[in-house]
Coordinates of C-alpha atoms in Angstrom, one line a residue:
Chain A
M6 CA 42.6 42.1 11.9
S7 CA 42.1 45.7 11.5
I8 CA 44.7 48.3 12.1
L9 CA 43.6 51.4 10.2
N10 CA 40.2 53.0 11.0
F11 CA 38.1 55.0 8.4
K12 CA 35.7 57.6 8.4
F13 CA 34.0 59.1 5.1
L14 CA 34.2 62.8 4.8
N15 CA 32.1 64.6 1.9
G16 CA 32.2 61.0 0.1
V17 CA 35.9 60.6 0.8
K18 CA 37.7 57.9 2.6
V19 CA 40.0 59.2 5.3
L20 CA 42.4 57.8 7.9
T21 CA 41.0 58.6 11.3
E22 CA 43.3 56.6 13.8
I23 CA 46.4 54.9 13.3
K24 CA 46.4 51.8 15.7
K25 CA 50.2 51.0 16.4
M26 CA 51.2 47.4 15.9
A27 CA 54.5 45.6 16.3
T28 CA 55.8 43.7 12.8
R29 CA 56.4 41.0 15.3
D30 CA 53.0 40.4 16.3
A31 CA 52.2 40.7 12.6
Y32 CA 54.0 37.7 12.1
G33 CA 52.5 35.6 14.6
N34 CA 48.9 36.4 13.0
A35 CA 50.7 35.4 9.8
L36 CA 51.6 32.1 10.9
V37 CA 48.5 31.4 12.0
E38 CA 46.6 32.3 8.7
L39 CA 49.0 30.3 7.0
G40 CA 48.9 27.3 9.3
K41 CA 45.0 27.1 8.6
E42 CA 45.8 27.1 5.0
H43 CA 49.0 24.8 4.2
E44 CA 49.7 21.7 6.1
D45 CA 53.4 21.9 5.1
I46 CA 54.1 24.9 7.1
V47 CA 56.1 24.1 10.1
V48 CA 57.2 26.5 13.1
L49 CA 60.4 26.2 15.1
D50 CA 61.8 28.4 17.9
A51 CA 64.5 28.5 20.4
D52 CA 62.7 29.1 23.6
L53 CA 61.8 32.7 22.8
S54 CA 58.3 31.7 21.2
K55 CA 56.5 34.4 23.6
S56 CA 58.7 37.2 22.2
T57 CA 58.8 36.1 18.4
K58 CA 54.9 35.4 18.6
T59 CA 55.5 32.0 17.4
N60 CA 53.4 30.9 20.6
T61 CA 50.5 31.9 18.7
F62 CA 51.2 29.1 15.7
A63 CA 52.4 26.8 18.6
K64 CA 48.8 26.9 20.3
E65 CA 46.9 26.6 17.2
F66 CA 49.1 23.9 15.8
P67 CA 51.1 22.5 18.6
E68 CA 52.2 19.1 16.3
R69 CA 53.6 21.4 14.0
F70 CA 55.6 23.6 16.1
F71 CA 58.9 22.3 17.4
D72 CA 60.5 24.2 20.4
M73 CA 64.5 23.1 19.5
G74 CA 65.6 24.7 22.9
I75 CA 68.4 27.3 23.4
A76 CA 70.7 25.9 20.1
E77 CA 69.9 28.1 17.5
Q78 CA 72.9 26.3 15.2
N79 CA 71.1 23.2 15.5
M80 CA 67.5 24.6 15.2
M81 CA 68.7 25.8 11.3
G82 CA 70.3 22.7 10.7
V83 CA 66.8 21.0 11.6
A84 CA 64.8 23.6 9.5
A85 CA 67.0 22.6 6.6
G86 CA 66.3 19.1 6.9
L87 CA 62.8 19.7 7.3
A88 CA 62.5 21.7 4.2
A89 CA 64.8 18.7 2.2
A90 CA 61.6 16.6 3.3
G91 CA 59.3 18.9 1.7
K92 CA 58.0 21.0 4.5
V93 CA 58.2 24.8 4.7
P94 CA 59.8 25.5 8.0
F95 CA 60.0 29.3 9.6
A96 CA 62.8 29.5 12.0
S97 CA 62.7 31.9 14.6
S98 CA 64.9 33.7 17.6
F99 CA 66.1 37.2 17.8
A100 CA 67.7 38.4 15.0
I101 CA 71.1 38.8 16.8
F102 CA 71.1 34.6 17.3
A103 CA 69.2 33.9 14.1
T104 CA 72.0 35.5 11.8
G105 CA 74.8 35.9 14.1
R106 CA 75.1 32.3 16.2
A107 CA 73.3 30.3 13.5
Y108 CA 75.4 32.7 10.3
E109 CA 77.2 29.6 9.0
Q110 CA 74.3 26.9 9.5
I111 CA 71.9 29.7 7.4
R112 CA 74.7 30.0 4.5
N113 CA 76.0 26.4 4.4
S114 CA 73.0 24.2 5.6
I115 CA 70.5 26.4 3.7
C116 CA 71.2 29.0 1.2
Y117 CA 74.0 26.8 -0.4
S118 CA 71.4 24.3 -1.5
K119 CA 68.7 26.9 -1.9
L120 CA 66.5 25.1 0.9
N121 CA 63.0 26.4 1.4
V122 CA 63.5 27.9 5.0
K123 CA 62.3 31.1 6.3
V124 CA 64.5 32.8 9.0
A125 CA 62.0 34.9 10.7
A126 CA 63.8 37.0 13.2
T127 CA 62.5 39.4 15.7
H128 CA 64.2 41.8 18.1
A129 CA 66.0 43.3 15.3
G130 CA 68.0 46.7 16.0
L131 CA 68.3 49.2 18.7
T132 CA 64.5 49.1 19.4
V133 CA 65.5 46.0 21.3
G134 CA 65.8 48.8 24.0
E135 CA 66.6 47.8 27.6
D136 CA 68.4 44.5 27.3
G137 CA 71.2 46.5 25.4
A138 CA 73.7 46.0 22.8
T139 CA 74.4 42.3 23.4
H140 CA 70.6 41.8 21.8
Q141 CA 70.8 44.5 19.3
A142 CA 71.5 43.3 16.1
L143 CA 72.8 45.9 13.9
E144 CA 74.4 43.8 11.1
D145 CA 71.8 41.1 10.5
I146 CA 70.7 42.8 7.0
A147 CA 74.6 43.0 6.0
L148 CA 75.0 39.5 6.8
M149 CA 72.0 37.8 5.3
R150 CA 72.2 39.7 2.2
A151 CA 75.9 38.7 1.4
I152 CA 74.5 35.0 1.1
P153 CA 73.6 33.8 -2.4
N154 CA 70.3 32.9 -2.7
M155 CA 68.9 34.7 0.2
T156 CA 65.8 37.3 0.0
V157 CA 65.8 39.8 2.5
L158 CA 62.8 41.2 3.7
V159 CA 62.5 44.2 6.1
P160 CA 58.6 45.1 6.5
A161 CA 57.9 48.6 7.7
D162 CA 54.6 48.2 9.8
G163 CA 52.1 45.5 10.7
V164 CA 50.3 45.5 7.1
E165 CA 53.3 44.9 5.4
A166 CA 54.8 42.2 7.8
L167 CA 51.6 40.2 7.5
Q168 CA 51.8 40.2 3.5
A169 CA 55.5 39.8 3.5
V170 CA 55.5 36.5 5.7
K171 CA 52.7 35.2 3.5
A172 CA 54.8 36.0 0.2
A173 CA 57.7 34.4 2.1
Y174 CA 55.9 31.3 2.2
E175 CA 55.0 31.4 -1.6
L176 CA 58.5 31.7 -2.5
N177 CA 60.6 28.8 -2.9
G178 CA 63.8 29.4 -1.0
P179 CA 65.5 31.1 1.5
V180 CA 64.1 34.2 3.0
Y181 CA 65.3 36.2 6.0
I182 CA 62.4 38.1 7.5
R183 CA 63.4 41.2 9.5
L184 CA 61.0 42.0 12.6
G185 CA 61.1 44.2 15.6
R186 CA 60.0 44.3 19.0
P187 CA 58.2 47.7 19.7
K188 CA 54.6 48.7 18.5
V189 CA 55.4 50.9 15.2
D190 CA 53.4 53.3 13.4
A191 CA 51.4 52.2 10.4
V192 CA 52.4 53.2 6.9
F193 CA 50.6 51.0 4.7
T194 CA 46.5 51.0 4.7
E195 CA 45.0 47.5 4.5
D196 CA 44.5 47.5 0.3
Y197 CA 48.4 48.0 0.0
E198 CA 49.6 45.1 -2.0
F199 CA 53.3 44.0 -1.2
K200 CA 55.3 42.2 -3.6
I201 CA 58.8 40.7 -3.2
G202 CA 61.3 42.9 -4.9
K203 CA 58.8 46.0 -5.3
A204 CA 59.5 49.1 -3.7
A205 CA 56.7 51.5 -2.9
Y206 CA 56.3 55.2 -3.5
L207 CA 54.7 56.9 -0.2
R208 CA 54.9 60.4 -1.3
K209 CA 56.0 62.1 -4.6
G210 CA 58.7 64.9 -4.5
K211 CA 61.2 66.5 -6.7
D212 CA 63.9 68.0 -4.7
V213 CA 65.1 64.9 -2.7
T214 CA 64.6 61.1 -2.3
L215 CA 64.2 59.9 1.1
I216 CA 64.2 56.0 1.3
G217 CA 63.4 54.0 4.4
T218 CA 63.2 50.5 5.6
G219 CA 61.5 48.7 8.3
F220 CA 60.2 51.4 10.8
M221 CA 62.6 53.9 9.6
T222 CA 60.0 54.5 6.6
S223 CA 57.8 55.8 9.2
E224 CA 60.3 58.6 10.4
A225 CA 61.2 59.1 6.7
L226 CA 57.3 60.2 6.2
K227 CA 57.6 62.5 9.2
A228 CA 61.3 63.9 7.7
A229 CA 59.3 64.7 4.6
D230 CA 56.9 66.8 6.6
I231 CA 59.4 68.6 8.5
L232 CA 61.1 69.8 5.1
A233 CA 57.9 70.5 3.4
A234 CA 57.5 73.2 6.1
E235 CA 60.6 74.5 5.2
G236 CA 60.0 74.5 1.5
I237 CA 61.8 71.2 0.5
D238 CA 59.9 68.6 -1.5
A239 CA 60.7 65.2 -0.8
E240 CA 59.8 62.1 -2.2
V241 CA 59.4 59.0 0.1
I242 CA 60.1 55.4 -0.9
N243 CA 59.9 52.1 1.1
I244 CA 62.3 49.4 0.4
S245 CA 61.3 46.5 2.3
T246 CA 63.2 44.0 0.0
I247 CA 66.5 44.7 0.6
K248 CA 67.6 41.9 -1.9
P249 CA 66.3 41.5 -4.7
L250 CA 66.7 45.4 -4.6
D251 CA 64.2 47.1 -7.0
E252 CA 66.8 49.1 -8.7
E253 CA 64.7 50.4 -11.4
T254 CA 62.7 52.4 -8.9
I255 CA 66.0 53.7 -7.0
I256 CA 67.4 54.6 -10.5
E257 CA 63.8 56.5 -11.5
S258 CA 63.8 58.5 -8.3
A259 CA 67.6 59.2 -8.4
T260 CA 67.2 60.2 -12.1
K261 CA 64.4 62.9 -10.7
T262 CA 65.7 64.5 -7.5
R263 CA 69.4 63.9 -8.1
C264 CA 69.9 63.3 -4.3
M265 CA 69.2 60.6 -1.6
V266 CA 69.0 59.7 1.9
T267 CA 68.6 55.8 3.6
A268 CA 67.1 55.7 6.8
E269 CA 67.7 52.1 8.6
E270 CA 67.9 51.0 12.3
H271 CA 70.9 49.0 11.3
N272 CA 74.7 49.9 10.9
I273 CA 75.4 51.9 8.1
I274 CA 77.7 49.7 6.8
G275 CA 76.2 46.9 4.6
G276 CA 72.5 47.6 5.2
L277 CA 70.0 49.5 2.9
G278 CA 72.1 52.5 2.5
S279 CA 75.2 50.0 1.2
A280 CA 72.7 48.3 -1.2
V281 CA 71.2 51.5 -2.5
A282 CA 74.6 52.9 -2.9
E283 CA 75.4 50.1 -4.9
T284 CA 73.2 50.4 -7.5
L285 CA 73.4 54.4 -7.4
V286 CA 77.0 54.2 -8.2
S287 CA 76.6 51.7 -11.1
H288 CA 73.6 53.3 -13.0
C289 CA 73.3 57.1 -11.6
P290 CA 75.7 58.3 -9.4
V291 CA 74.1 61.4 -7.3
P292 CA 75.1 62.7 -3.5
M293 CA 73.7 60.3 -0.9
E294 CA 73.4 60.5 2.8
R295 CA 73.0 57.4 5.0
V296 CA 71.1 57.3 8.2
G297 CA 71.4 54.3 10.4
V298 CA 73.7 53.5 13.2
N299 CA 77.4 54.8 12.6
D300 CA 79.3 51.7 13.4
T301 CA 79.0 51.8 16.8
F302 CA 77.5 49.1 19.4
G303 CA 74.1 50.2 20.9
E304 CA 73.2 50.0 24.5
S305 CA 70.5 49.6 27.2
G306 CA 67.9 52.3 27.2
K307 CA 64.4 53.4 26.2
P308 CA 63.8 52.7 22.5
A309 CA 62.8 56.3 21.6
D310 CA 65.8 57.7 23.7
L311 CA 68.1 55.3 22.0
M312 CA 66.9 56.3 18.5
Q313 CA 67.5 60.0 19.8
K314 CA 70.9 59.5 20.9
Y315 CA 72.1 57.0 17.9
G316 CA 70.5 59.7 15.3
L317 CA 67.7 57.8 13.8
T318 CA 65.0 60.3 14.1
A319 CA 63.1 62.3 12.0
K320 CA 65.0 65.1 12.2
D321 CA 68.2 63.3 11.8
I322 CA 66.7 62.5 8.3
A323 CA 65.6 65.8 7.8
D324 CA 69.0 67.2 8.5
A325 CA 70.3 64.5 6.2
A326 CA 68.4 65.5 3.6
K327 CA 69.3 69.3 3.7
K328 CA 73.1 68.2 3.9
V329 CA 72.7 66.2 0.6
L330 CA 70.8 68.8 -1.0
A331 CA 73.8 71.3 -0.2
R332 CA 75.8 68.7 -2.0
K333 CA 73.9 68.6 -5.6
Chain B
M129 CA 78.3 -10.8 2.8
Q130 CA 80.7 -11.9 -0.1
H131 CA 79.1 -9.1 -2.7
L132 CA 79.7 -6.6 -0.2
E133 CA 83.3 -7.6 0.0
V134 CA 83.7 -7.2 -3.9
T135 CA 81.7 -3.6 -3.6
A136 CA 84.0 -2.4 -0.8
K137 CA 86.9 -3.4 -3.1
K138 CA 85.7 -1.4 -5.8
I139 CA 84.9 1.6 -3.7
R140 CA 88.1 1.7 -2.0
R141 CA 89.8 1.5 -5.4
H142 CA 87.9 4.4 -6.6
I143 CA 88.7 6.4 -3.7
I144 CA 92.2 5.9 -4.1
E145 CA 92.1 6.6 -8.0
M146 CA 89.8 9.6 -7.6
I147 CA 92.0 11.3 -5.2
G148 CA 94.8 10.5 -6.6
T149 CA 93.7 11.9 -9.9
A150 CA 92.8 15.1 -8.1
N151 CA 95.9 15.2 -6.5
S152 CA 93.9 16.4 -3.5
G153 CA 91.2 15.1 -1.0
H154 CA 90.4 13.0 2.2
P155 CA 91.9 9.1 1.6
G156 CA 91.8 8.5 5.4
G157 CA 88.4 9.1 6.3
S158 CA 86.9 7.6 3.4
L159 CA 88.6 4.3 3.4
S160 CA 87.7 4.1 7.4
A161 CA 84.2 4.4 6.5
T162 CA 84.1 2.2 3.6
E163 CA 82.4 -0.8 5.2
I164 CA 79.7 1.1 6.8
V165 CA 78.8 3.2 3.7
T166 CA 78.7 -0.1 1.6
S167 CA 76.5 -1.8 4.2
L168 CA 74.0 1.1 3.9
Y169 CA 74.0 1.5 0.0
F170 CA 74.1 -2.2 -0.8
D171 CA 72.4 -3.7 2.1
V172 CA 70.1 -1.7 4.5
M173 CA 68.7 1.2 2.8
N174 CA 65.9 1.8 0.8
I175 CA 66.7 3.7 -2.3
D176 CA 66.2 3.7 -6.0
P177 CA 68.5 5.4 -8.3
E178 CA 65.9 5.5 -10.8
N179 CA 63.6 7.4 -8.4
P180 CA 66.0 9.7 -6.1
A181 CA 63.1 11.8 -4.9
D182 CA 60.9 8.9 -3.4
P183 CA 59.0 10.7 -0.6
K184 CA 59.4 7.2 1.0
R185 CA 63.0 6.7 0.7
D186 CA 65.6 6.2 3.3
R187 CA 68.2 8.8 3.9
F188 CA 71.8 9.0 4.2
V189 CA 73.8 12.5 5.4
L190 CA 77.3 12.3 5.2
S191 CA 77.8 14.5 8.0
K192 CA 81.7 14.3 7.9
G193 CA 81.2 15.7 4.2
H194 CA 85.4 15.3 3.6
A195 CA 84.7 11.9 3.2
A196 CA 82.9 12.5 0.0
P197 CA 85.1 10.2 -2.4
V198 CA 83.5 7.3 -0.5
L199 CA 80.0 8.5 -0.8
Y200 CA 80.7 9.2 -4.4
A201 CA 82.2 6.1 -5.5
A202 CA 79.0 4.2 -3.6
L203 CA 76.5 6.5 -5.4
A204 CA 78.3 5.6 -8.9
E205 CA 78.4 2.0 -8.0
K206 CA 74.6 2.1 -7.3
G207 CA 73.7 3.9 -10.3
F208 CA 72.8 7.4 -9.3
F209 CA 75.3 8.4 -12.4
P210 CA 78.3 7.0 -14.3
V211 CA 81.3 5.7 -12.7
E212 CA 83.3 7.6 -15.3
E213 CA 82.4 10.9 -13.5
L214 CA 84.3 9.8 -10.5
K215 CA 87.6 10.9 -12.1
T216 CA 86.4 14.5 -12.4
L217 CA 86.4 14.7 -8.4
R218 CA 87.6 18.5 -7.2
Q219 CA 87.7 19.6 -10.9
I220 CA 86.4 22.9 -12.2
N221 CA 82.6 22.6 -13.4
S222 CA 82.5 19.0 -12.0
R223 CA 79.3 17.7 -9.9
L224 CA 81.7 16.0 -7.6
Q225 CA 82.4 19.1 -5.2
G226 CA 85.1 18.8 -2.6
H227 CA 82.5 18.2 -0.2
P228 CA 79.0 17.2 -1.2
A229 CA 76.3 19.4 -2.7
K230 CA 73.0 18.3 -2.8
H231 CA 71.9 20.5 -5.6
K232 CA 74.5 19.3 -8.0
L233 CA 74.5 15.5 -7.8
P234 CA 71.7 13.4 -7.9
G235 CA 71.7 11.3 -4.6
I236 CA 73.3 13.6 -2.1
E237 CA 70.7 14.3 0.8
S238 CA 72.5 17.3 2.0
S239 CA 75.1 19.6 1.7
T240 CA 77.8 19.0 4.2
G241 CA 81.5 19.6 5.0
S242 CA 81.2 22.6 7.8
L243 CA 81.4 19.6 10.2
G244 CA 78.5 19.5 12.7
Q245 CA 76.1 20.7 10.3
G246 CA 75.1 17.3 8.5
I247 CA 73.6 15.6 12.1
S248 CA 71.2 18.6 12.5
T249 CA 69.7 18.0 9.1
A250 CA 69.1 14.7 9.5
V251 CA 67.4 15.5 12.8
G252 CA 65.1 17.5 10.7
M253 CA 64.4 15.1 8.2
A254 CA 63.6 12.6 10.8
L255 CA 61.4 15.0 12.4
A256 CA 59.5 15.2 8.9
G257 CA 59.3 11.5 8.9
K258 CA 57.5 11.2 12.0
L259 CA 55.5 14.3 11.4
D260 CA 54.1 12.3 7.9
Q261 CA 54.1 9.1 9.9
S262 CA 56.3 7.9 7.1
D263 CA 58.5 4.8 8.0
Y264 CA 61.7 5.9 6.2
R265 CA 64.7 6.4 8.1
V266 CA 67.5 8.5 8.4
F267 CA 71.3 7.6 8.8
C268 CA 73.8 10.0 9.5
L269 CA 77.8 9.6 9.4
L270 CA 79.9 11.6 11.6
G271 CA 83.5 11.7 12.6
D272 CA 84.8 10.9 15.9
G273 CA 86.7 14.5 15.6
E274 CA 83.6 15.9 14.4
I275 CA 81.7 15.5 17.3
Q276 CA 83.8 18.1 19.0
E277 CA 81.4 20.4 17.3
G278 CA 78.8 21.9 19.9
Q279 CA 76.5 21.5 17.3
V280 CA 76.6 18.0 17.4
W281 CA 75.4 17.9 21.0
E282 CA 72.2 20.0 20.6
A283 CA 71.4 17.5 17.8
A284 CA 71.7 14.6 19.9
M285 CA 69.5 16.5 22.8
A286 CA 66.8 17.2 20.1
A287 CA 66.8 13.7 18.6
A288 CA 66.2 12.1 21.8
H289 CA 63.9 14.7 23.0
Y290 CA 61.5 14.0 19.7
K291 CA 62.0 10.6 20.2
L292 CA 63.3 10.0 16.9
S293 CA 63.6 6.2 16.6
N294 CA 63.9 6.6 13.0
L295 CA 67.3 8.2 13.2
V296 CA 70.4 6.4 13.3
A297 CA 73.9 8.2 13.7
I298 CA 77.1 6.1 13.1
V299 CA 80.2 7.6 14.5
D300 CA 83.3 6.7 12.7
N301 CA 85.6 6.2 15.5
N302 CA 89.2 5.9 13.6
G303 CA 90.8 7.9 16.5
L304 CA 92.3 10.2 14.4
Q305 CA 91.9 13.8 13.1
I306 CA 94.1 16.5 11.5
D307 CA 96.5 17.4 14.2
G308 CA 96.6 14.1 15.6
S309 CA 95.0 11.4 18.1
I310 CA 91.6 12.5 19.2
S311 CA 92.5 11.9 22.6
D312 CA 95.4 14.2 22.3
V313 CA 93.7 17.1 20.5
M314 CA 90.4 17.1 22.3
S315 CA 89.1 14.3 23.9
P316 CA 85.6 13.3 23.1
N317 CA 85.8 9.8 25.1
P318 CA 84.0 8.4 26.3
I319 CA 81.9 8.5 23.0
D320 CA 79.5 5.5 23.9
K321 CA 78.7 6.9 27.7
K322 CA 78.3 10.5 26.2
W323 CA 75.8 9.4 23.3
A324 CA 73.7 7.0 26.0
S325 CA 73.9 10.3 28.4
F326 CA 72.5 12.3 26.0
G327 CA 69.4 9.9 25.6
W328 CA 70.3 7.5 22.8
E329 CA 70.6 3.7 22.5
V330 CA 74.2 3.0 21.9
I331 CA 75.7 0.0 20.2
T332 CA 79.4 -0.4 19.6
V333 CA 80.5 -2.7 16.6
D334 CA 83.8 -3.4 14.4
G335 CA 83.1 -0.9 11.6
H336 CA 85.1 -2.9 9.2
D337 CA 82.8 -6.0 9.8
F338 CA 80.0 -6.1 7.5
K339 CA 77.5 -8.5 9.8
Q340 CA 78.3 -6.3 13.1
I341 CA 77.5 -3.4 10.9
I342 CA 74.5 -4.4 9.5
D343 CA 72.8 -6.2 12.4
A344 CA 73.7 -2.8 14.1
L345 CA 71.9 -0.9 11.6
N346 CA 68.7 -3.1 11.7
K347 CA 68.4 -2.7 15.2
G348 CA 66.6 0.7 16.7
K349 CA 63.6 0.1 15.0
S350 CA 61.8 -1.3 17.7
T351 CA 62.9 1.4 20.4
D352 CA 61.7 5.0 20.8
K353 CA 65.1 6.3 20.9
P354 CA 67.3 7.5 18.4
L355 CA 70.4 4.8 17.7
L356 CA 74.1 5.7 17.7
I357 CA 76.5 3.2 16.4
L358 CA 79.9 3.4 17.5
A359 CA 82.0 1.9 14.8
K360 CA 85.6 1.0 15.7
T361 CA 87.5 1.7 12.6
T362 CA 91.1 2.2 11.0
K363 CA 92.0 5.2 9.3
G364 CA 93.2 4.7 5.9
K365 CA 91.8 1.2 6.0
C366 CA 93.4 -1.5 3.9
I367 CA 96.2 0.5 2.3
S368 CA 99.5 -0.3 4.4
F369 CA 101.0 2.6 4.0
M370 CA 97.9 4.9 5.3
E371 CA 96.8 2.9 8.4
N372 CA 96.5 4.5 11.4
L373 CA 98.6 7.7 10.1
A374 CA 96.7 11.1 10.7
D375 CA 98.7 12.6 8.2
W376 CA 96.6 10.6 5.5
H377 CA 93.6 12.5 6.3
G378 CA 93.6 15.5 3.6
K379 CA 96.6 14.3 1.4
A380 CA 96.4 12.6 -2.0
P381 CA 98.7 9.6 -2.9
S382 CA 101.6 10.3 -5.4
A383 CA 100.9 8.5 -8.9
E384 CA 103.5 5.8 -7.5
Q385 CA 101.7 5.5 -4.1
V386 CA 98.6 5.3 -6.2
Q387 CA 99.8 2.1 -8.0
C388 CA 101.1 0.7 -4.9
A389 CA 97.8 1.1 -3.0
L390 CA 96.0 -0.3 -6.0
E391 CA 98.2 -3.4 -5.7
E392 CA 97.2 -3.9 -2.5
L393 CA 93.4 -3.8 -3.5
K394 CA 93.6 -6.4 -6.0

């Protein structure tokens, strides 16, 4: 799978083209690769396999794919039973149904006994778009990270999603993987090495730290460009493991820049911003601003229009950075 | 059947003593399920307390997790852990949680207690057995009030869809739930016809008759359908002052009542 193309200019490898990719597509590809290597992986879906991309696995390994119908609660319980019998199930649906409808099954049937189930949910956040608020999960990170034993991954792009899914397979225990519907900009080159629990510096700076998760990381990078044009030197960090959180990197950067902005396609309550704030308040209290959906439901619309209306663009991050700089 | 009668009496005594000592717990539905659980652990199931993680073992999921005392008593009598430990039920630092915890106690196959969830886990285990072409069987005990949970019917649909003939669900039909009679609170009747219409083989038995229970549990191996055993039972069975009273769903007997109950179980 090639996402990035390179050419050599004066012997230096440079990026020439960014191919956009949806993290859900990377998930589908990762499942097929995992399926070839590991007999114990099984995949479940709740009648959304074309959208979640588990259909790629279903095509290759029909005997290890189980459509559970429109019944997410049962799907999570069945996944728990498969895991208890030694399988490594990936259970998929849209984020709203996986974490909302089946929340208590994930808590009691899966996480309580630390069963080896991967909940891989797509169509998270506002970028579901036209389907509107009922289908736009903006609370899923909060719900999942509040459950003991759960690991929470939010990959930024296709490269990271592919690796995150494989890393989730290798980890023995429950993992929530948050994936998106739209094609998103690549943030990482193929030589990137994802590690659960490890944040990645994407740009070093000294004035302000911008932390992104999911595709908001690419918005944070664009925000850093906007800020640079105004003489502000921003540091950009990608946090794709919301839990366990890489506190060391957060504290290291906060100690240097003394102010911070988080950016996520999620309610500002309970997600990345909350997790980072919890760390800062205990270890390195600095002024902080949270960019996210401001405790409201979404609505129908084109993803780009929604991002603009709900304040999730590079410009919103840059504005938040200027605001937090003034509080320094 | 003689040894089963003796074991069932021991299990009932444990249930009363455990709940009495804990001063909390669910006697009614533990007592109604005693013959069912005894049949499974002391006759039907292929299990070995020396090798509790054997991949080929039969599995039992107590979907009505509040009946934990009957399961703990059976596991202790079977040798999964010391009988002495039963008196730690519901106490702090005990492995015998108010509802079964798989990761704490050997022999527990699934953490249950939130009603409706155990049956789905059992479906998953049966699905894995089919996938591995293993011949173990999965048994799951549900309450008759529990089947008011929608998830039960999602699981019932899935079990029939995937032709899980290695799955047996037993409904402990004692007719009572916390708020009263199941038909007054929210009738799940007719239970047999509902499961049959979901594609299950259905057998109705007297849930206190070992021969009927064991014959039913051993059936179903030859069909391509999951098997539902509707076990007609009495809540609080064998304790005269508890029988058929919804109040004894989740109430502990006093020290005096424990003595009276144990007298009846001599």
